[in-house]
Amino acid sequence: MLQVTESAEALFRQLLDREDVTGNAIRIQPVPGPEGEAVVSFEVVEQPETNDAPAESPGVDIYVAPELTEPLGAARLDARETDRGSELFLTEQAG
């Protein structure tokens, strides 16, 4: 199951708390990239879609599309600040 760090949760919470955002959860899903490759996308949603799996994230409801459940199953989603702003990245789970 995808684990989400406190840093990533805080970033998602900032997004969800904005007045112009109408959803209350995040969905992680694959979308086509600029060259046709699959890339990961984050979408604000009201509820999960059929067969979505929850991520391990106590502070924010985060759902993973079924196509990404296995590839992200041993991953940890984290966030850091860079010169260009906040950045989300994946690492392997400890243990």
mmCIF file with all atom_site columns, C-alpha atoms in Angstrom:
data_model
loop_
_atom_site.group_PDB
_atom_site.id
_atom_site.type_symbol
_atom_site.label_atom_id
_atom_site.label_alt_id
_atom_site.label_comp_id
_atom_site.label_asym_id
_atom_site.label_entity_id
_atom_site.label_seq_id
_atom_site.pdbx_PDB_ins_code
_atom_site.Cartn_x
_atom_site.Cartn_y
_atom_site.Cartn_z
_atom_site.occupancy
_atom_site.B_iso_or_equiv
_atom_site.pdbx_formal_charge
_atom_site.auth_seq_id
_atom_site.auth_comp_id
_atom_site.auth_asym_id
_atom_site.auth_atom_id
_atom_site.pdbx_PDB_model_num
ATOM 1  C CA . MET A 1 1  ? 0.000   0.000  0.000   1.00 0.00 ? 1  MET A CA 1
ATOM 2  C CA . LEU A 1 2  ? 1.323   3.438  -0.926  1.00 0.00 ? 2  LEU A CA 1
ATOM 3  C CA . GLN A 1 3  ? 2.521   5.357  2.139   1.00 0.00 ? 3  GLN A CA 1
ATOM 4  C CA . VAL A 1 4  ? 2.197   9.154  2.224   1.00 0.00 ? 4  VAL A CA 1
ATOM 5  C CA . THR A 1 5  ? 4.529   11.201 4.429   1.00 0.00 ? 5  THR A CA 1
ATOM 6  C CA . GLU A 1 6  ? 3.453   14.093 6.633   1.00 0.00 ? 6  GLU A CA 1
ATOM 7  C CA . SER A 1 7  ? 5.165   16.506 4.222   1.00 0.00 ? 7  SER A CA 1
ATOM 8  C CA . ALA A 1 8  ? 3.127   15.236 1.269   1.00 0.00 ? 8  ALA A CA 1
ATOM 9  C CA . GLU A 1 9  ? -0.057  15.234 3.369   1.00 0.00 ? 9  GLU A CA 1
ATOM 10 C CA . ALA A 1 10 ? 0.564   18.866 4.330   1.00 0.00 ? 10 ALA A CA 1
ATOM 11 C CA . LEU A 1 11 ? 0.965   19.814 0.677   1.00 0.00 ? 11 LEU A CA 1
ATOM 12 C CA . PHE A 1 12 ? -2.303  18.076 -0.242  1.00 0.00 ? 12 PHE A CA 1
ATOM 13 C CA . ARG A 1 13 ? -4.065  19.640 2.772   1.00 0.00 ? 13 ARG A CA 1
ATOM 14 C CA . GLN A 1 14 ? -3.006  23.123 1.573   1.00 0.00 ? 14 GLN A CA 1
ATOM 15 C CA . LEU A 1 15 ? -4.560  22.352 -1.807  1.00 0.00 ? 15 LEU A CA 1
ATOM 16 C CA . LEU A 1 16 ? -7.771  20.922 -0.363  1.00 0.00 ? 16 LEU A CA 1
ATOM 17 C CA . ASP A 1 17 ? -8.189  23.860 2.054   1.00 0.00 ? 17 ASP A CA 1
ATOM 18 C CA . ARG A 1 18 ? -8.253  26.440 -0.751  1.00 0.00 ? 18 ARG A CA 1
ATOM 19 C CA . GLU A 1 19 ? -11.624 28.135 -1.223  1.00 0.00 ? 19 GLU A CA 1
ATOM 20 C CA . ASP A 1 20 ? -11.631 27.527 -4.978  1.00 0.00 ? 20 ASP A CA 1
ATOM 21 C CA . VAL A 1 21 ? -11.212 23.733 -4.559  1.00 0.00 ? 21 VAL A CA 1
ATOM 22 C CA . THR A 1 22 ? -14.416 21.730 -4.290  1.00 0.00 ? 22 THR A CA 1
ATOM 23 C CA . GLY A 1 23 ? -13.201 18.178 -3.527  1.00 0.00 ? 23 GLY A CA 1
ATOM 24 C CA . ASN A 1 24 ? -12.191 16.660 -0.207  1.00 0.00 ? 24 ASN A CA 1
ATOM 25 C CA . ALA A 1 25 ? -9.777  13.912 -1.314  1.00 0.00 ? 25 ALA A CA 1
ATOM 26 C CA . ILE A 1 26 ? -6.905  13.261 -3.731  1.00 0.00 ? 26 ILE A CA 1
ATOM 27 C CA . ARG A 1 27 ? -6.895  10.611 -6.471  1.00 0.00 ? 27 ARG A CA 1
ATOM 28 C CA . ILE A 1 28 ? -3.594  9.389  -7.907  1.00 0.00 ? 28 ILE A CA 1
ATOM 29 C CA . GLN A 1 29 ? -4.060  8.188  -11.477 1.00 0.00 ? 29 GLN A CA 1
ATOM 30 C CA . PRO A 1 30 ? -2.137  7.571  -14.700 1.00 0.00 ? 30 PRO A CA 1
ATOM 31 C CA . VAL A 1 31 ? -2.541  10.013 -17.592 1.00 0.00 ? 31 VAL A CA 1
ATOM 32 C CA . PRO A 1 32 ? -0.818  10.241 -20.977 1.00 0.00 ? 32 PRO A CA 1
ATOM 33 C CA . GLY A 1 33 ? 2.334   12.358 -20.937 1.00 0.00 ? 33 GLY A CA 1
ATOM 34 C CA . PRO A 1 34 ? 3.471   14.743 -23.686 1.00 0.00 ? 34 PRO A CA 1
ATOM 35 C CA . GLU A 1 35 ? 5.125   11.926 -25.654 1.00 0.00 ? 35 GLU A CA 1
ATOM 36 C CA . GLY A 1 36 ? 2.405   9.327  -25.025 1.00 0.00 ? 36 GLY A CA 1
ATOM 37 C CA . GLU A 1 37 ? 4.111   7.790  -21.991 1.00 0.00 ? 37 GLU A CA 1
ATOM 38 C CA . ALA A 1 38 ? 2.118   7.236  -18.791 1.00 0.00 ? 38 ALA A CA 1
ATOM 39 C CA . VAL A 1 39 ? 2.701   9.799  -16.047 1.00 0.00 ? 39 VAL A CA 1
ATOM 40 C CA . VAL A 1 40 ? 1.190   10.086 -12.591 1.00 0.00 ? 40 VAL A CA 1
ATOM 41 C CA . SER A 1 41 ? -1.453  12.751 -12.025 1.00 0.00 ? 41 SER A CA 1
ATOM 42 C CA . PHE A 1 42 ? -3.082  14.049 -8.847  1.00 0.00 ? 42 PHE A CA 1
ATOM 43 C CA . GLU A 1 43 ? -6.745  15.052 -9.000  1.00 0.00 ? 43 GLU A CA 1
ATOM 44 C CA . VAL A 1 44 ? -9.013  16.537 -6.347  1.00 0.00 ? 44 VAL A CA 1
ATOM 45 C CA . VAL A 1 45 ? -12.133 14.357 -5.992  1.00 0.00 ? 45 VAL A CA 1
ATOM 46 C CA . GLU A 1 46 ? -15.193 13.973 -3.776  1.00 0.00 ? 46 GLU A CA 1
ATOM 47 C CA . GLN A 1 47 ? -14.944 10.171 -3.521  1.00 0.00 ? 47 GLN A CA 1
ATOM 48 C CA . PRO A 1 48 ? -12.955 7.249  -4.919  1.00 0.00 ? 48 PRO A CA 1
ATOM 49 C CA . GLU A 1 49 ? -13.798 5.575  -8.187  1.00 0.00 ? 49 GLU A CA 1
ATOM 50 C CA . THR A 1 50 ? -14.710 1.894  -8.338  1.00 0.00 ? 50 THR A CA 1
ATOM 51 C CA . ASN A 1 51 ? -11.697 -0.318 -7.473  1.00 0.00 ? 51 ASN A CA 1
ATOM 52 C CA . ASP A 1 52 ? -9.547  2.580  -6.204  1.00 0.00 ? 52 ASP A CA 1
ATOM 53 C CA . ALA A 1 53 ? -7.352  1.604  -3.245  1.00 0.00 ? 53 ALA A CA 1
ATOM 54 C CA . PRO A 1 54 ? -6.759  3.849  -0.242  1.00 0.00 ? 54 PRO A CA 1
ATOM 55 C CA . ALA A 1 55 ? -3.236  5.054  0.466   1.00 0.00 ? 55 ALA A CA 1
ATOM 56 C CA . GLU A 1 56 ? -1.757  4.925  3.961   1.00 0.00 ? 56 GLU A CA 1
ATOM 57 C CA . SER A 1 57 ? -2.418  8.554  4.813   1.00 0.00 ? 57 SER A CA 1
ATOM 58 C CA . PRO A 1 58 ? -4.115  9.291  8.141   1.00 0.00 ? 58 PRO A CA 1
ATOM 59 C CA . GLY A 1 59 ? -4.431  13.053 7.585   1.00 0.00 ? 59 GLY A CA 1
ATOM 60 C CA . VAL A 1 60 ? -5.873  13.229 4.046   1.00 0.00 ? 60 VAL A CA 1
ATOM 61 C CA . ASP A 1 61 ? -8.064  10.837 2.071   1.00 0.00 ? 61 ASP A CA 1
ATOM 62 C CA . ILE A 1 62 ? -5.925  9.655  -0.855  1.00 0.00 ? 62 ILE A CA 1
ATOM 63 C CA . TYR A 1 63 ? -7.018  7.043  -3.379  1.00 0.00 ? 63 TYR A CA 1
ATOM 64 C CA . VAL A 1 64 ? -4.879  5.174  -5.903  1.00 0.00 ? 64 VAL A CA 1
ATOM 65 C CA . ALA A 1 65 ? -6.261  4.152  -9.295  1.00 0.00 ? 65 ALA A CA 1
ATOM 66 C CA . PRO A 1 66 ? -6.249  0.369  -9.784  1.00 0.00 ? 66 PRO A CA 1
ATOM 67 C CA . GLU A 1 67 ? -3.641  0.621  -12.582 1.00 0.00 ? 67 GLU A CA 1
ATOM 68 C CA . LEU A 1 68 ? -1.175  2.107  -10.076 1.00 0.00 ? 68 LEU A CA 1
ATOM 69 C CA . THR A 1 69 ? -1.976  0.015  -7.008  1.00 0.00 ? 69 THR A CA 1
ATOM 70 C CA . GLU A 1 70 ? 0.667   -2.633 -7.730  1.00 0.00 ? 70 GLU A CA 1
ATOM 71 C CA . PRO A 1 71 ? 3.421   -0.315 -9.105  1.00 0.00 ? 71 PRO A CA 1
ATOM 72 C CA . LEU A 1 72 ? 3.062   2.030  -6.103  1.00 0.00 ? 72 LEU A CA 1
ATOM 73 C CA . GLY A 1 73 ? 2.420   -0.707 -3.534  1.00 0.00 ? 73 GLY A CA 1
ATOM 74 C CA . ALA A 1 74 ? 5.913   -0.539 -2.006  1.00 0.00 ? 74 ALA A CA 1
ATOM 75 C CA . ALA A 1 75 ? 6.427   3.200  -2.527  1.00 0.00 ? 75 ALA A CA 1
ATOM 76 C CA . ARG A 1 76 ? 6.385   6.188  -0.219  1.00 0.00 ? 76 ARG A CA 1
ATOM 77 C CA . LEU A 1 77 ? 5.146   9.557  -1.501  1.00 0.00 ? 77 LEU A CA 1
ATOM 78 C CA . ASP A 1 78 ? 7.047   12.492 -0.018  1.00 0.00 ? 78 ASP A CA 1
ATOM 79 C CA . ALA A 1 79 ? 7.341   16.250 -0.634  1.00 0.00 ? 79 ALA A CA 1
ATOM 80 C CA . ARG A 1 80 ? 10.165  18.777 -0.451  1.00 0.00 ? 80 ARG A CA 1
ATOM 81 C CA . GLU A 1 81 ? 10.702  22.434 -1.186  1.00 0.00 ? 81 GLU A CA 1
ATOM 82 C CA . THR A 1 82 ? 12.872  23.350 -4.162  1.00 0.00 ? 82 THR A CA 1
ATOM 83 C CA . ASP A 1 83 ? 13.867  26.606 -5.848  1.00 0.00 ? 83 ASP A CA 1
ATOM 84 C CA . ARG A 1 84 ? 10.816  26.116 -8.103  1.00 0.00 ? 84 ARG A CA 1
ATOM 85 C CA . GLY A 1 85 ? 8.342   25.413 -5.275  1.00 0.00 ? 85 GLY A CA 1
ATOM 86 C CA . SER A 1 86 ? 6.995   22.230 -3.733  1.00 0.00 ? 86 SER A CA 1
ATOM 87 C CA . GLU A 1 87 ? 7.866   18.915 -5.354  1.00 0.00 ? 87 GLU A CA 1
ATOM 88 C CA . LEU A 1 88 ? 6.360   15.470 -4.814  1.00 0.00 ? 88 LEU A CA 1
ATOM 89 C CA . PHE A 1 89 ? 8.599   12.428 -5.244  1.00 0.00 ? 89 PHE A CA 1
ATOM 90 C CA . LEU A 1 90 ? 8.556   8.670  -4.652  1.00 0.00 ? 90 LEU A CA 1
ATOM 91 C CA . THR A 1 91 ? 10.976  6.539  -2.649  1.00 0.00 ? 91 THR A CA 1
ATOM 92 C CA . GLU A 1 92 ? 10.939  2.919  -1.496  1.00 0.00 ? 92 GLU A CA 1
ATOM 93 C CA . GLN A 1 93 ? 9.271   2.151  1.817   1.00 0.00 ? 93 GLN A CA 1
ATOM 94 C CA . ALA A 1 94 ? 11.627  1.479  4.701   1.00 0.00 ? 94 ALA A CA 1
ATOM 95 C CA . GLY A 1 95 ? 11.857  -2.058 6.004   1.00 0.00 ? 95 GLY A CA 1
#
